[in-house]
């Protein structure tokens, strides 16, 4: 997560956007590159689709329960119609979305599909978006005095 935040530092600074991170120090079971891509897409979209004239406010938080990391990434952006999320949930089954469901391509749609597969996604126009994930925990992280909890 730290490396993703470093990658996005220029866009965050340029837009005045902020990311708060409060995550437990655990190792979890996920493909590292896919997880990084997903988080990068969600953060990039939160910056890109912030409310006009406002900085994005993004919150990453999580808790462990029953050997599962419950992760949430939420923003204060423009949000989206629930039908968009419903349409992308439907796509996970291999079909196409219902004709009435608006869809979008690219990273936004990909993030919604992955979140739906591991948890959920919610959004409302003008109220931002929230992505929820349930990821199996495989152990705790250990840090030296010089490392931060964002190291992994």
PDB file of C-alpha atoms in Angstrom:
ATOM      1  CA  UNK A   1       0.000   0.000   0.000  1.00  0.00           C
ATOM      2  CA  UNK A   2       2.880   2.331   0.781  1.00  0.00           C
ATOM      3  CA  UNK A   3       4.310   1.915  -2.732  1.00  0.00           C
ATOM      4  CA  UNK A   4       0.919   2.636  -4.300  1.00  0.00           C
ATOM      5  CA  UNK A   5       0.575   5.812  -2.235  1.00  0.00           C
ATOM      6  CA  UNK A   6       4.077   6.830  -3.356  1.00  0.00           C
ATOM      7  CA  UNK A   7       3.108   6.235  -7.004  1.00  0.00           C
ATOM      8  CA  UNK A   8       0.034   8.437  -6.573  1.00  0.00           C
ATOM      9  CA  UNK A   9       1.777  11.138  -4.517  1.00  0.00           C
ATOM     10  CA  UNK A  10       1.904  13.588  -7.438  1.00  0.00           C
ATOM     11  CA  UNK A  11      -1.823  13.275  -8.199  1.00  0.00           C
ATOM     12  CA  UNK A  12      -2.703  13.453  -4.490  1.00  0.00           C
ATOM     13  CA  UNK A  13      -0.591  16.584  -4.002  1.00  0.00           C
ATOM     14  CA  UNK A  14      -1.788  18.252  -7.215  1.00  0.00           C
ATOM     15  CA  UNK A  15      -5.454  17.794  -6.283  1.00  0.00           C
ATOM     16  CA  UNK A  16      -5.052  18.320  -2.530  1.00  0.00           C
ATOM     17  CA  UNK A  17      -6.535  14.868  -2.017  1.00  0.00           C
ATOM     18  CA  UNK A  18      -5.925  12.856   1.138  1.00  0.00           C
ATOM     19  CA  UNK A  19      -5.800   9.155   1.944  1.00  0.00           C
ATOM     20  CA  UNK A  20      -6.146   7.987   5.535  1.00  0.00           C
ATOM     21  CA  UNK A  21      -5.020   4.438   6.220  1.00  0.00           C
ATOM     22  CA  UNK A  22      -5.896   2.455   9.349  1.00  0.00           C
ATOM     23  CA  UNK A  23      -5.206  -1.213   8.766  1.00  0.00           C
ATOM     24  CA  UNK A  24      -4.254  -4.039  11.094  1.00  0.00           C
ATOM     25  CA  UNK A  25      -0.741  -5.447  10.715  1.00  0.00           C
ATOM     26  CA  UNK A  26      -1.629  -8.785   9.148  1.00  0.00           C
ATOM     27  CA  UNK A  27      -0.628 -10.879   6.158  1.00  0.00           C
ATOM     28  CA  UNK A  28      -3.530 -11.881   3.973  1.00  0.00           C
ATOM     29  CA  UNK A  29      -4.110 -14.305   1.141  1.00  0.00           C
ATOM     30  CA  UNK A  30      -4.330 -12.470  -2.196  1.00  0.00           C
ATOM     31  CA  UNK A  31      -2.410 -12.208  -5.436  1.00  0.00           C
ATOM     32  CA  UNK A  32      -0.015  -9.315  -4.748  1.00  0.00           C
ATOM     33  CA  UNK A  33      -0.080  -7.804  -8.247  1.00  0.00           C
ATOM     34  CA  UNK A  34      -3.866  -8.099  -8.617  1.00  0.00           C
ATOM     35  CA  UNK A  35      -4.434  -6.613  -5.180  1.00  0.00           C
ATOM     36  CA  UNK A  36      -2.052  -3.731  -5.946  1.00  0.00           C
ATOM     37  CA  UNK A  37      -3.777  -3.130  -9.283  1.00  0.00           C
ATOM     38  CA  UNK A  38      -7.185  -3.134  -7.621  1.00  0.00           C
ATOM     39  CA  UNK A  39      -6.168  -0.698  -4.867  1.00  0.00           C
ATOM     40  CA  UNK A  40      -4.395   1.542  -7.390  1.00  0.00           C
ATOM     41  CA  UNK A  41      -7.527   1.595  -9.596  1.00  0.00           C
ATOM     42  CA  UNK A  42      -9.829   2.419  -6.692  1.00  0.00           C
ATOM     43  CA  UNK A  43      -7.561   5.223  -5.450  1.00  0.00           C
ATOM     44  CA  UNK A  44      -7.006   6.603  -8.958  1.00  0.00           C
ATOM     45  CA  UNK A  45     -10.742   6.633  -9.612  1.00  0.00           C
ATOM     46  CA  UNK A  46     -11.398   8.336  -6.270  1.00  0.00           C
ATOM     47  CA  UNK A  47      -8.990  11.101  -7.267  1.00  0.00           C
ATOM     48  CA  UNK A  48     -10.324  11.332 -10.814  1.00  0.00           C
ATOM     49  CA  UNK A  49     -14.018  11.262  -9.872  1.00  0.00           C
ATOM     50  CA  UNK A  50     -13.887  13.667  -6.951  1.00  0.00           C
ATOM     51  CA  UNK A  51     -16.569  16.335  -6.640  1.00  0.00           C
ATOM     52  CA  UNK A  52     -15.915  19.425  -8.757  1.00  0.00           C
ATOM     53  CA  UNK A  53     -13.748  21.938  -6.936  1.00  0.00           C
ATOM     54  CA  UNK A  54     -13.065  19.567  -4.025  1.00  0.00           C
ATOM     55  CA  UNK A  55     -10.190  17.358  -2.999  1.00  0.00           C
ATOM     56  CA  UNK A  56     -10.827  13.654  -2.702  1.00  0.00           C
ATOM     57  CA  UNK A  57     -11.073  12.268   0.817  1.00  0.00           C
ATOM     58  CA  UNK A  58     -10.266   8.559   0.771  1.00  0.00           C
ATOM     59  CA  UNK A  59     -10.362   6.233   3.758  1.00  0.00           C
ATOM     60  CA  UNK A  60      -8.826   2.765   3.919  1.00  0.00           C
ATOM     61  CA  UNK A  61      -9.663   0.871   7.073  1.00  0.00           C
ATOM     62  CA  UNK A  62      -9.923  -2.701   8.150  1.00  0.00           C
ATOM     63  CA  UNK A  63     -10.435  -5.108  10.996  1.00  0.00           C
ATOM     64  CA  UNK A  64      -9.847  -8.806  11.507  1.00  0.00           C
ATOM     65  CA  UNK A  65     -12.660 -11.145  12.523  1.00  0.00           C
ATOM     66  CA  UNK A  66     -12.774 -14.933  12.202  1.00  0.00           C
ATOM     67  CA  UNK A  67      -9.360 -15.060  10.470  1.00  0.00           C
ATOM     68  CA  UNK A  68     -10.649 -12.680   7.783  1.00  0.00           C
ATOM     69  CA  UNK A  69      -9.515  -9.147   7.008  1.00  0.00           C
ATOM     70  CA  UNK A  70     -12.560  -6.958   6.424  1.00  0.00           C
ATOM     71  CA  UNK A  71     -11.203  -4.114   4.331  1.00  0.00           C
ATOM     72  CA  UNK A  72     -13.053  -0.980   3.240  1.00  0.00           C
ATOM     73  CA  UNK A  73     -11.889   1.679   0.810  1.00  0.00           C
ATOM     74  CA  UNK A  74     -14.333   4.598   0.708  1.00  0.00           C
ATOM     75  CA  UNK A  75     -14.254   8.030  -0.885  1.00  0.00           C
ATOM     76  CA  UNK A  76     -16.151  11.314  -0.848  1.00  0.00           C
ATOM     77  CA  UNK A  77     -16.430  11.569  -4.624  1.00  0.00           C
ATOM     78  CA  UNK A  78     -19.246  11.811  -7.118  1.00  0.00           C
ATOM     79  CA  UNK A  79     -20.398   8.241  -6.498  1.00  0.00           C
ATOM     80  CA  UNK A  80     -22.382   6.216  -9.023  1.00  0.00           C
ATOM     81  CA  UNK A  81     -25.827   4.777  -9.588  1.00  0.00           C
ATOM     82  CA  UNK A  82     -26.542   1.544  -7.689  1.00  0.00           C
ATOM     83  CA  UNK A  83     -27.617   0.046 -11.024  1.00  0.00           C
ATOM     84  CA  UNK A  84     -23.984   0.354 -12.162  1.00  0.00           C
ATOM     85  CA  UNK A  85     -22.866  -1.808  -9.239  1.00  0.00           C
ATOM     86  CA  UNK A  86     -25.740  -4.243  -9.797  1.00  0.00           C
ATOM     87  CA  UNK A  87     -24.837  -4.535 -13.468  1.00  0.00           C
ATOM     88  CA  UNK A  88     -21.229  -5.323 -12.654  1.00  0.00           C
ATOM     89  CA  UNK A  89     -22.238  -7.877 -10.001  1.00  0.00           C
ATOM     90  CA  UNK A  90     -24.298  -9.562 -12.712  1.00  0.00           C
ATOM     91  CA  UNK A  91     -21.293  -9.626 -15.062  1.00  0.00           C
ATOM     92  CA  UNK A  92     -19.439 -11.863 -12.609  1.00  0.00           C
ATOM     93  CA  UNK A  93     -21.765 -14.697 -13.570  1.00  0.00           C
ATOM     94  CA  UNK A  94     -20.509 -14.509 -17.137  1.00  0.00           C
ATOM     95  CA  UNK A  95     -23.594 -12.837 -18.543  1.00  0.00           C
ATOM     96  CA  UNK A  96     -24.095  -9.292 -19.643  1.00  0.00           C
ATOM     97  CA  UNK A  97     -25.765  -6.629 -17.513  1.00  0.00           C
ATOM     98  CA  UNK A  98     -29.484  -6.061 -17.834  1.00  0.00           C
ATOM     99  CA  UNK A  99     -30.300  -3.505 -20.566  1.00  0.00           C
ATOM    100  CA  UNK A 100     -31.442  -0.921 -17.991  1.00  0.00           C
ATOM    101  CA  UNK A 101     -28.189  -1.023 -16.007  1.00  0.00           C
ATOM    102  CA  UNK A 102     -25.703   1.674 -16.990  1.00  0.00           C
ATOM    103  CA  UNK A 103     -22.170   0.375 -17.373  1.00  0.00           C
ATOM    104  CA  UNK A 104     -18.734   1.843 -17.792  1.00  0.00           C
ATOM    105  CA  UNK A 105     -15.546   0.271 -19.014  1.00  0.00           C
ATOM    106  CA  UNK A 106     -11.982   0.487 -17.872  1.00  0.00           C
ATOM    107  CA  UNK A 107     -10.570   0.546 -14.365  1.00  0.00           C
ATOM    108  CA  UNK A 108     -13.785   1.698 -12.671  1.00  0.00           C
ATOM    109  CA  UNK A 109     -15.725  -1.304 -13.953  1.00  0.00           C
ATOM    110  CA  UNK A 110     -12.827  -3.652 -13.188  1.00  0.00           C
ATOM    111  CA  UNK A 111     -12.617  -2.430  -9.590  1.00  0.00           C
ATOM    112  CA  UNK A 112     -16.349  -2.947  -9.134  1.00  0.00           C
ATOM    113  CA  UNK A 113     -16.154  -6.498 -10.515  1.00  0.00           C
ATOM    114  CA  UNK A 114     -13.245  -7.516  -8.280  1.00  0.00           C
ATOM    115  CA  UNK A 115     -14.819  -5.942  -5.192  1.00  0.00           C
ATOM    116  CA  UNK A 116     -18.045  -7.764  -5.926  1.00  0.00           C
ATOM    117  CA  UNK A 117     -16.174 -11.058  -6.138  1.00  0.00           C
ATOM    118  CA  UNK A 118     -14.552 -10.632  -2.699  1.00  0.00           C
ATOM    119  CA  UNK A 119     -17.072  -8.453  -0.867  1.00  0.00           C
ATOM    120  CA  UNK A 120     -19.251  -5.658  -2.081  1.00  0.00           C
ATOM    121  CA  UNK A 121     -19.486  -2.226  -3.566  1.00  0.00           C
ATOM    122  CA  UNK A 122     -21.868   0.613  -2.892  1.00  0.00           C
ATOM    123  CA  UNK A 123     -22.265   4.078  -4.274  1.00  0.00           C
ATOM    124  CA  UNK A 124     -24.750   6.885  -4.563  1.00  0.00           C
ATOM    125  CA  UNK A 125     -24.572   9.875  -6.869  1.00  0.00           C
ATOM    126  CA  UNK A 126     -23.013  12.757  -4.945  1.00  0.00           C
ATOM    127  CA  UNK A 127     -22.176  10.606  -1.908  1.00  0.00           C
ATOM    128  CA  UNK A 128     -19.052   8.725  -2.955  1.00  0.00           C
ATOM    129  CA  UNK A 129     -18.300   5.046  -3.270  1.00  0.00           C
ATOM    130  CA  UNK A 130     -17.271   2.282  -0.881  1.00  0.00           C
ATOM    131  CA  UNK A 131     -15.575  -0.983  -1.739  1.00  0.00           C
ATOM    132  CA  UNK A 132     -15.655  -3.821   0.790  1.00  0.00           C
ATOM    133  CA  UNK A 133     -13.473  -6.932   0.756  1.00  0.00           C
ATOM    134  CA  UNK A 134     -13.255 -10.080   2.853  1.00  0.00           C
ATOM    135  CA  UNK A 135      -9.760 -11.544   2.555  1.00  0.00           C
ATOM    136  CA  UNK A 136      -8.400 -14.590   4.439  1.00  0.00           C
ATOM    137  CA  UNK A 137      -5.678 -13.715   6.971  1.00  0.00           C
ATOM    138  CA  UNK A 138      -2.578 -15.932   7.034  1.00  0.00           C
ATOM    139  CA  UNK A 139      -0.645 -14.324   9.888  1.00  0.00           C
ATOM    140  CA  UNK A 140       0.529 -11.204  11.624  1.00  0.00           C
ATOM    141  CA  UNK A 141       3.229  -8.877  10.362  1.00  0.00           C
ATOM    142  CA  UNK A 142       6.242  -8.119  12.490  1.00  0.00           C
ATOM    143  CA  UNK A 143       8.069  -4.807  12.225  1.00  0.00           C
ATOM    144  CA  UNK A 144      11.346  -3.460  13.440  1.00  0.00           C
ATOM    145  CA  UNK A 145      11.418  -0.095  15.201  1.00  0.00           C
ATOM    146  CA  UNK A 146      12.189   1.646  11.864  1.00  0.00           C
ATOM    147  CA  UNK A 147       9.325   0.195   9.819  1.00  0.00           C
ATOM    148  CA  UNK A 148       5.756   1.412   9.500  1.00  0.00           C
ATOM    149  CA  UNK A 149       2.534  -0.586   9.226  1.00  0.00           C
ATOM    150  CA  UNK A 150       2.314   0.462   5.569  1.00  0.00           C
ATOM    151  CA  UNK A 151       5.469  -1.460   4.685  1.00  0.00           C
ATOM    152  CA  UNK A 152       3.588  -4.420   3.251  1.00  0.00           C
TER     153      UNK A 152
END
